[in-house]
Short mmCIF file of C-alpha atoms in Angstrom, two decimals:
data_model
loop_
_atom_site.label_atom_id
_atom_site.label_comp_id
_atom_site.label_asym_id
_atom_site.label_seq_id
_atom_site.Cartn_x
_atom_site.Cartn_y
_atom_site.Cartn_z
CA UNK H 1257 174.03 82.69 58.05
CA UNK H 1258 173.17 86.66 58.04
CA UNK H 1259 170.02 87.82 58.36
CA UNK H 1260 168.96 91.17 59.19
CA UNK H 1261 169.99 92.87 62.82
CA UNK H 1262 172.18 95.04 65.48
CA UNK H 1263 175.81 95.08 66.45
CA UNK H 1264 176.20 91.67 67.99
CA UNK H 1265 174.84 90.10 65.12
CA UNK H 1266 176.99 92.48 62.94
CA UNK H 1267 180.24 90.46 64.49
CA UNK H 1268 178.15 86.86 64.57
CA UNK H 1269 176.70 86.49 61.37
CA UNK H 1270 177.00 90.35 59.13
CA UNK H 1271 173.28 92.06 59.59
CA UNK H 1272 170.03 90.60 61.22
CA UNK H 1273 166.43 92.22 61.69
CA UNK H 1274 165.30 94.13 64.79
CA UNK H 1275 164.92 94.01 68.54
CA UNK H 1276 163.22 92.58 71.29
CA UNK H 1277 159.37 91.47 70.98
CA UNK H 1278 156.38 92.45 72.92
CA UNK H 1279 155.43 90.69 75.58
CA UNK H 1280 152.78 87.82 75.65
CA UNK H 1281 150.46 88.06 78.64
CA UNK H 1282 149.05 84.99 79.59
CA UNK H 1283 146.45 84.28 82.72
CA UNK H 1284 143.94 82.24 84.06
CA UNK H 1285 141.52 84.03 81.89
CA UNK H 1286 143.36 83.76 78.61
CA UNK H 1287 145.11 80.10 79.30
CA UNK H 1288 143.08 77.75 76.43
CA UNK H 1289 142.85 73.62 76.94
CA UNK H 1290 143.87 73.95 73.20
CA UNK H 1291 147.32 75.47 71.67
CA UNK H 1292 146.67 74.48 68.40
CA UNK H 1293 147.49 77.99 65.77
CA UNK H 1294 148.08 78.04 62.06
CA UNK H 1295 148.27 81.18 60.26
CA UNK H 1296 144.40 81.62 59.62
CA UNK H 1297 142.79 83.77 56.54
CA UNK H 1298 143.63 86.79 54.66
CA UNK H 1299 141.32 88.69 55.93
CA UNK H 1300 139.17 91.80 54.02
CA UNK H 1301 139.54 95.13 53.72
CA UNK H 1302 143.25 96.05 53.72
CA UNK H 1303 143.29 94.20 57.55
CA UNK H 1304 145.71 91.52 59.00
CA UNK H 1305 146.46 87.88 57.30
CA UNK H 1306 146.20 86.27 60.40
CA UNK H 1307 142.70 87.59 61.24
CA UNK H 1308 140.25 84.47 59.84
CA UNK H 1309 137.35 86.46 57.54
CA UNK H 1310 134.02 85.13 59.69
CA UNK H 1311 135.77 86.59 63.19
CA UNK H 1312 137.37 90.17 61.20
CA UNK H 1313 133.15 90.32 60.00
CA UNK H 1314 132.13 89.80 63.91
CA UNK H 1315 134.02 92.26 64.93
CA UNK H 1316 132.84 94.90 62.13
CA UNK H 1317 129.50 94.04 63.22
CA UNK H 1318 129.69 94.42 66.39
CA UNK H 1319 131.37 98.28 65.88
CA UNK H 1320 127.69 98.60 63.78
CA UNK H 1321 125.78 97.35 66.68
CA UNK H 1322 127.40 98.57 70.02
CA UNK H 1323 125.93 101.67 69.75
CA UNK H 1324 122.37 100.20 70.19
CA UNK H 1325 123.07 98.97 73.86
CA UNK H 1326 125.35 101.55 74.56
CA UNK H 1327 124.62 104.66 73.12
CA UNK H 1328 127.13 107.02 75.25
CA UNK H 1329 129.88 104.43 74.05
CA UNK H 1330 132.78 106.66 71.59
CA UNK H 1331 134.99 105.71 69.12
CA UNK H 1332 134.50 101.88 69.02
CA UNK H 1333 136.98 100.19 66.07
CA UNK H 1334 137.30 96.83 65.02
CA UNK H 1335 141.02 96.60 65.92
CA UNK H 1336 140.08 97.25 69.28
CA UNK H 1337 138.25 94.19 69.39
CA UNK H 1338 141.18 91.99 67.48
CA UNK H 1339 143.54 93.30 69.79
CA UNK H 1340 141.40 91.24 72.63
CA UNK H 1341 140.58 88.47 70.46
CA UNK H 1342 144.39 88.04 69.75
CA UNK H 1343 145.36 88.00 72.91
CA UNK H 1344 142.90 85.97 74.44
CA UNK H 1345 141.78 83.54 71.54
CA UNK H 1346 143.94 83.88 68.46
CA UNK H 1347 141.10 85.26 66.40
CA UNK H 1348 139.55 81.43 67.26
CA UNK H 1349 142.63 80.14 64.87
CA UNK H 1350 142.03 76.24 64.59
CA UNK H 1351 138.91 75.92 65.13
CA UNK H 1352 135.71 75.93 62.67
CA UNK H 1353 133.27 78.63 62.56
CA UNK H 1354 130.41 79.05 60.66
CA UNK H 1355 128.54 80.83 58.70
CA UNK H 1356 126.26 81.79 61.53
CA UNK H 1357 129.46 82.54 63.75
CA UNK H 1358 129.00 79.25 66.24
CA UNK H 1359 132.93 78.01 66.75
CA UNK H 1360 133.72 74.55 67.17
CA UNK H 1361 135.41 73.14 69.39
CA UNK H 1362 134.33 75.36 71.42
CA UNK H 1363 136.89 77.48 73.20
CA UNK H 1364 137.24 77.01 77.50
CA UNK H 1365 140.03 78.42 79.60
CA UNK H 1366 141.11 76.68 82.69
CA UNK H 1367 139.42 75.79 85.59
CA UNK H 1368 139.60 78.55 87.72
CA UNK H 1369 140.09 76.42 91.32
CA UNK H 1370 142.76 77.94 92.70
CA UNK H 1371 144.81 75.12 91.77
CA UNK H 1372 148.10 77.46 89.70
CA UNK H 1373 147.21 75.51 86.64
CA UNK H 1374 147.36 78.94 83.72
CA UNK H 1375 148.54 80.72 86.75
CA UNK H 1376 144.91 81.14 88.93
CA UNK H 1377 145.24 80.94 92.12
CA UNK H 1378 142.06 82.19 92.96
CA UNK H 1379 138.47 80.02 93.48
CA UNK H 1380 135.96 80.92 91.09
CA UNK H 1381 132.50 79.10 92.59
CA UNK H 1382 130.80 78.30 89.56
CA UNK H 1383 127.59 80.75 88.75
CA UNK H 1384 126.43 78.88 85.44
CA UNK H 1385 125.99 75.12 86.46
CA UNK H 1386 128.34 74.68 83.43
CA UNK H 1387 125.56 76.02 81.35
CA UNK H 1388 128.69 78.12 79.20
CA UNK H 1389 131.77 76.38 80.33
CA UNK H 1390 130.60 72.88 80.80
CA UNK H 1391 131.20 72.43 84.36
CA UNK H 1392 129.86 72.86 87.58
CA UNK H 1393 132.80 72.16 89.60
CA UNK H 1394 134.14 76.22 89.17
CA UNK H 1395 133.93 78.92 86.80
CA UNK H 1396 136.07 78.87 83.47
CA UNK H 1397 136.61 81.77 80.57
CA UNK H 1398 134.71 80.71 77.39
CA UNK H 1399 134.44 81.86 74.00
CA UNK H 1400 137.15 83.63 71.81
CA UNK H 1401 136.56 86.48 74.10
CA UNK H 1402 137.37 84.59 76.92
CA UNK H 1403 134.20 85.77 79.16
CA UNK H 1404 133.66 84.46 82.52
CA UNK H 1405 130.02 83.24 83.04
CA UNK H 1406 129.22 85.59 85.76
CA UNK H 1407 130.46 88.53 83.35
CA UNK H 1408 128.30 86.98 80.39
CA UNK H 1409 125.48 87.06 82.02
CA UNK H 1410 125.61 90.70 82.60
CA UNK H 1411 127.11 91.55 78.39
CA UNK H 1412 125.56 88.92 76.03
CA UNK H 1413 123.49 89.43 73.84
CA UNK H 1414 122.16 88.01 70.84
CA UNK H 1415 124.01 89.57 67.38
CA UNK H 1416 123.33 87.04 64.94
CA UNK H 1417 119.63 87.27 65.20
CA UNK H 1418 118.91 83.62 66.43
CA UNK H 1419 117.47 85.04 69.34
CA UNK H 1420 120.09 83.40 72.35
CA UNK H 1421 123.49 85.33 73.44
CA UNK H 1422 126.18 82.66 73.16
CA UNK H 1423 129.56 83.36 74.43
CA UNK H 1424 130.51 80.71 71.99
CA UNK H 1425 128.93 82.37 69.32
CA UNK H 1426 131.63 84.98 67.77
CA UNK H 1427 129.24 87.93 66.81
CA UNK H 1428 127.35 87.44 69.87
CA UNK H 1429 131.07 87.31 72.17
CA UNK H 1430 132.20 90.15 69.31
CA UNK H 1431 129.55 92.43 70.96
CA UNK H 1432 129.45 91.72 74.26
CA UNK H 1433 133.43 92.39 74.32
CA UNK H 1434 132.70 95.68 72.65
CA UNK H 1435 129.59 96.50 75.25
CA UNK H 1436 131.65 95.61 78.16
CA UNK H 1437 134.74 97.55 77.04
CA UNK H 1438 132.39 100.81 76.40
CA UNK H 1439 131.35 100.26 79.51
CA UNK H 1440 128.71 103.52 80.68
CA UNK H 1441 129.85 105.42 78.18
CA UNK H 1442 133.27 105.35 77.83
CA UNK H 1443 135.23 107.37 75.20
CA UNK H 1444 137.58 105.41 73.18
CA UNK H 1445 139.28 107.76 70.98
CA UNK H 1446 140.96 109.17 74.45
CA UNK H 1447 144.09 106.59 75.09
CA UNK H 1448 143.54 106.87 78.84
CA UNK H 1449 140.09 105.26 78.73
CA UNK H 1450 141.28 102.93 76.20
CA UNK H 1451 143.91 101.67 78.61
CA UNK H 1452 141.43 101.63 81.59
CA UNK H 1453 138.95 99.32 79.35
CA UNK H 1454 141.41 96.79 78.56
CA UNK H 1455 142.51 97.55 81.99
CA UNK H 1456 139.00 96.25 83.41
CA UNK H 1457 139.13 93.16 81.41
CA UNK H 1458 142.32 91.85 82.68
CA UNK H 1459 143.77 93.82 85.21
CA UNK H 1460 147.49 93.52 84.27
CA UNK H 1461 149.58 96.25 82.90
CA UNK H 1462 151.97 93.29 80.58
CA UNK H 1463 148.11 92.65 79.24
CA UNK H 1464 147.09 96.29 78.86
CA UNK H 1465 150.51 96.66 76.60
CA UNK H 1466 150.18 93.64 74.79
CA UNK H 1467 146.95 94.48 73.80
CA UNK H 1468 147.17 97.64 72.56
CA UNK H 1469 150.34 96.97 70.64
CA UNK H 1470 148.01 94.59 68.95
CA UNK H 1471 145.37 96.99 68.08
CA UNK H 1472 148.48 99.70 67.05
CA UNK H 1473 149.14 96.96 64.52
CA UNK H 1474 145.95 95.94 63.25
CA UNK H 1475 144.96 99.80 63.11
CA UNK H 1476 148.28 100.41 60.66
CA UNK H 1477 147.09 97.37 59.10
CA UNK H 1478 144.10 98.52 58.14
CA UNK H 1479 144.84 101.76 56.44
CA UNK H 1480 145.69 101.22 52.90
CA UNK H 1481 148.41 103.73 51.65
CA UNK H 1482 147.09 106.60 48.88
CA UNK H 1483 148.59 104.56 45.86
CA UNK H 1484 146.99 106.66 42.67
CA UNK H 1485 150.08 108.44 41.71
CA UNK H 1486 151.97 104.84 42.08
CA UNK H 1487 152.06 102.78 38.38
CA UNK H 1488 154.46 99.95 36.94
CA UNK H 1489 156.98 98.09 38.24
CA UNK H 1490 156.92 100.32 42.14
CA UNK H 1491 153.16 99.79 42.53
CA UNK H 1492 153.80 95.83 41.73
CA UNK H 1493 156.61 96.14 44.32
CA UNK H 1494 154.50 98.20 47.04
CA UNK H 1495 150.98 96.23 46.10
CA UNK H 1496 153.11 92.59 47.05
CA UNK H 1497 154.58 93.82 50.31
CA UNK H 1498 151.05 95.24 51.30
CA UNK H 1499 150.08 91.75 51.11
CA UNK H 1500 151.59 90.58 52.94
CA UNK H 1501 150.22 92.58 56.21
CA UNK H 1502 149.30 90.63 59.02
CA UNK H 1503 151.54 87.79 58.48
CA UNK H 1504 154.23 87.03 61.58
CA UNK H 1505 157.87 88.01 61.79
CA UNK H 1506 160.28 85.18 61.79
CA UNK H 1507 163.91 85.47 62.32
CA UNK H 1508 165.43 84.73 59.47
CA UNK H 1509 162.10 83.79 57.67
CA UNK H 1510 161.42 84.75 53.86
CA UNK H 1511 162.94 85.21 50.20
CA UNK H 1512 162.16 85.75 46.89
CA UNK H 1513 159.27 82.76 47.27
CA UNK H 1514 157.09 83.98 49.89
CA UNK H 1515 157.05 83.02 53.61
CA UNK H 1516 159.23 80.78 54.96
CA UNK H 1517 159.97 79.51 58.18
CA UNK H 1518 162.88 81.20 59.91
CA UNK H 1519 166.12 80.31 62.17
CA UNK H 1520 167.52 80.70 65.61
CA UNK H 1521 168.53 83.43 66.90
CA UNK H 1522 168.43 86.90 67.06
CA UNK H 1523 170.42 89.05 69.54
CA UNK H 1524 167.82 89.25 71.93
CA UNK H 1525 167.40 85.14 71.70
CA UNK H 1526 164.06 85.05 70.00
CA UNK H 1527 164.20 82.12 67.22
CA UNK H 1528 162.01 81.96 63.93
CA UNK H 1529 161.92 78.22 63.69
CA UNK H 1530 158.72 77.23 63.33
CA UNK H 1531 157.49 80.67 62.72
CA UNK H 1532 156.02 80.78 58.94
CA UNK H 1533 156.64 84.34 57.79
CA UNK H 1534 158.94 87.29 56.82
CA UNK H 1535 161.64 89.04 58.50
CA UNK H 1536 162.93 92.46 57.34
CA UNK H 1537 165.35 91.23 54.57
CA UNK H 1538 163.04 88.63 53.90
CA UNK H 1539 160.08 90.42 52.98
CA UNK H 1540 162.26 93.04 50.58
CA UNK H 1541 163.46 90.11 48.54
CA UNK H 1542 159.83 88.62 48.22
CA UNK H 1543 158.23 92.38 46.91
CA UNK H 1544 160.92 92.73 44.29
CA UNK H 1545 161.51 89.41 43.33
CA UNK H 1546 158.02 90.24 41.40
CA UNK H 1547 159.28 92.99 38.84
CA UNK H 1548 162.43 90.74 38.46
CA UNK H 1549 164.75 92.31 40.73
CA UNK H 1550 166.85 89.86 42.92
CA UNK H 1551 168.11 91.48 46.24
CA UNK H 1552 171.08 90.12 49.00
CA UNK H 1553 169.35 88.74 52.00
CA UNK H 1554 170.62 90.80 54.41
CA UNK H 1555 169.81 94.34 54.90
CA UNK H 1556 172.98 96.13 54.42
CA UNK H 1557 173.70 94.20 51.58
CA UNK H 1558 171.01 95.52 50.32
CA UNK H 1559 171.81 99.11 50.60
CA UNK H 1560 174.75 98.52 47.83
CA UNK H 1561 171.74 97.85 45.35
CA UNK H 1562 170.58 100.80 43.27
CA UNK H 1563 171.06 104.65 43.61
CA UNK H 1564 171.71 105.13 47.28
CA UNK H 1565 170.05 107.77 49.11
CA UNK H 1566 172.23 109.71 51.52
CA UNK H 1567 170.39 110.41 55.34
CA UNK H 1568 171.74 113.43 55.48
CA UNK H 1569 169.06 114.21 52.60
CA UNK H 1570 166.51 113.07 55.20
CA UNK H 1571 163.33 110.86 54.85
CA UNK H 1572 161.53 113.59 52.36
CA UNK H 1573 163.54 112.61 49.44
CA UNK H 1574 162.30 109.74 49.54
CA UNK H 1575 160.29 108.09 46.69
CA UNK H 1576 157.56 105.11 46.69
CA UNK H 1577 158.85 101.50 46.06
CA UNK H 1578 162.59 102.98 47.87
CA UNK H 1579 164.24 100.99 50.02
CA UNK H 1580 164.85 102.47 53.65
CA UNK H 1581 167.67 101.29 55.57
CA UNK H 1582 168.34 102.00 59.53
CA UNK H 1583 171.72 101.33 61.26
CA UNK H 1584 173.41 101.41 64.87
CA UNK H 1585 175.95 103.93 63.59
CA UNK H 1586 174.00 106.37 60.48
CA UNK H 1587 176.75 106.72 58.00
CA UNK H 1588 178.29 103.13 58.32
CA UNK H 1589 176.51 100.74 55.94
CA UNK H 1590 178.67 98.20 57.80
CA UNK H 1591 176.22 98.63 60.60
CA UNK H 1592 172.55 98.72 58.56
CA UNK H 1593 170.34 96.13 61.03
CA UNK H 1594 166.89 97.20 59.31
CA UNK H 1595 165.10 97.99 55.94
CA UNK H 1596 161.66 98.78 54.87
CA UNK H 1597 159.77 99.96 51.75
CA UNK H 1598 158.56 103.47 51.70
CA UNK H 1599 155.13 103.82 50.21
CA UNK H 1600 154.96 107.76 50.66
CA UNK H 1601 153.08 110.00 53.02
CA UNK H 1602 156.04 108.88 55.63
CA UNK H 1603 154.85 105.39 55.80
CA UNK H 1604 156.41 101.98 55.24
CA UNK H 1605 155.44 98.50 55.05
CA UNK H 1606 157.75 96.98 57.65
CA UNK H 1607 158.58 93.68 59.36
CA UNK H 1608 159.65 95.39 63.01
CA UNK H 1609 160.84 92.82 65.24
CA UNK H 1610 160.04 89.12 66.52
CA UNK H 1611 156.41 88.96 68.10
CA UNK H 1612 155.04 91.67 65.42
CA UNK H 1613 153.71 91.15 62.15
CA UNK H 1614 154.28 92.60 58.48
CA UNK H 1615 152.60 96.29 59.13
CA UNK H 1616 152.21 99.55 57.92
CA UNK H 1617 154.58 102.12 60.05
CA UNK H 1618 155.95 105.59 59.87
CA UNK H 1619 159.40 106.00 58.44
CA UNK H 1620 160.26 106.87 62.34
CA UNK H 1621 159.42 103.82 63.80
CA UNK H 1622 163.02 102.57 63.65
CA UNK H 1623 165.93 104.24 65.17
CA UNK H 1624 169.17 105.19 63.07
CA UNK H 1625 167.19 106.53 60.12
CA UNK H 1626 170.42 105.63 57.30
CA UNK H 1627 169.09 107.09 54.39
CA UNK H 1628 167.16 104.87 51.15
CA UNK H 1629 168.08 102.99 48.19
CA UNK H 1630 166.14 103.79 44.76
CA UNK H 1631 166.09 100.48 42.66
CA UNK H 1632 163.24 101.97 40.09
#
């Protein structure tokens, strides 16, 4: 079964979708008693499906409020804090939260005895008496922010106006994760000090990158494209892929329906079953499927559909609600592994590659740029 992909999968199954994924850092601080996920809320604003509303409105808040404790502190965004959050809670996914922002369960990392459990090997004495992590045996990460007491103690405070700083509370964790990353003063707008924040809260490099591919993806997600000059059947095309930001690659996953969960494998051996979501092919078939257009399912199928675009015309050419295909070998259909939808102003919405999510990207973001496919 094709899906959509690179030269191995060209001689496996015809075309497949994209490469390797990022990686998934994991630690004593970030390890949860709980693996439960689901794919959460739509969430507001032009932001990320699998952000749930009442943590994407903590983290808003908290970009309001920062400022207040520390006032040297630049260039504080809400996708900074998801990127965190992701990583080291799932945006709380699974639990409830409500409308005051308490979550229950509440959310407790491992013990932190040395024992290798999460991959601590390190003693943490406890500092709370289990006031925040329930125990006074050692010290645990709480909250969807995944604060150690010790830390807490010197971040929290109260956002939600019920006058206590709760690490299980997620405005209250929202803006201690934002006070603590600003740290004296620190500017966030330069990538170096962005790095050294998330740096400082988990001192891994594999986190540092995870992270910040996660805030790169929540920041595309949050920009809507400038669609006034789009009408008909393209913006109906455009406007359905856009909504679908935020929701997960799967191998395989998607059609003219909606989400779907996907197959194994791709090249790199990363499988979509049960993964609900979209992968390149996938998601085209979904957009179009709503002005009555039925695509292939794989990608360089695809490319025989409509007026095709030559690359050697290059990505200006191109129009909103075009298909835009990438290949191994530019000028070989045969070998198309990727498509997108341009939505002008050199952007796409794209599914890139397992462990990524349905995003806005530049029209560069793939390799083997192999020209576009006008279908209205």
């Amino acid at each position: 079964m094709a899906r959509c992909g690179g030269v191995v999968a060209l001689l496996l199954f015809a075309a497949v979708c994209c490469v390797a994924p990022v990686g998934n850092a994991i630690s004593a601080y970030v390890a949860l008693k709980s693996g439960a996920q689901d794919d959460g809320g739509i969430a507001e604003d032009g932001s990320a499906a699998d952000i749930p509303p009442r943590m994407l409105t903590a983290y808003k808040k908290a970009v309001q409020q920062v400022g207040k404790h520390v006032p040297k502190c630049r260039g504080m965004r809400w996708p900074i804090l998801a990127g965190i959050a992701k990583v080291e809670s799932n945006h709380a996914v699974g639990r409830n939260i409500t409308a005051g922002g308490d979550i229950r369960p509440k959310i407790y990392g491992v013990l932190l005895n040395g024992s290798g459990q999460g991959g601590n090997t390190t003693v943490f004495p406890d500092t709370d008496n289990g006031r925040w992590d329930g125990t006074a045996s050692a010290e645990r990460a709480v909250g969807p922010f995944q604060f150690l007491p010790s830390t807490w103690e010197g971040v929290g405070k109260d956002a939600n106006g019920d006058k206590r700083a709760d690490p299980h509370n997620a405005d209250d964790a929202a803006l201690g994760a934002a006070i603590y990353l600003c740290g004296n003063g620190r500017d966030l707008t330069k990538r170096s000090q962005l790095k050294a924040a998330f740096f400082q809260y988990n001192r891994s490099q594999e986190y540092v990158a995870n992270v910040l591919g996660w805030v790169g993806q929540y920041t595309a997600a949050a920009k809507d494209p400038d669609l006034k000059n789009v009408t008909g059947k393209v913006r109906t095309v455009i406007e359905a892929a856009l909504s679908q930001r935020g929701v997960p690659y799967s191998w395989g996953g998607g059609n003219a329906g909606g989400k779907s969960t996907g197959i194994c494998c791709s090249p790199s051996g990363k499988s979509g079953v049960g993964i609900k979501g979209f992968d390149c092919s996938g998601l085209t078939q979904y957009a179009y499927a709503k002005v009555g257009i039925s695509l292939p399912r794989v990608a360089a199928a695809q490319a025989g559909v409509g007026k095709r675009i030559p690359a050697s015309l290059g990505a200006s050419v191109l129009k909103a609600g075009d298909l835009v295909f990438y290949a191994t070998a530019p000028g070989r259909d045969a070998t198309i592994y990727h498509v997108g939808i341009y939505v002008g102003g050199g952007k796409m919405v794209n599914a890139p590659r397992p462990g990524t999510v349905v995003r806005l990207d530049s029209v560069n973001a793939m390799s083997g740029f192999a020209g576009g496919a006008r279908l209205l």
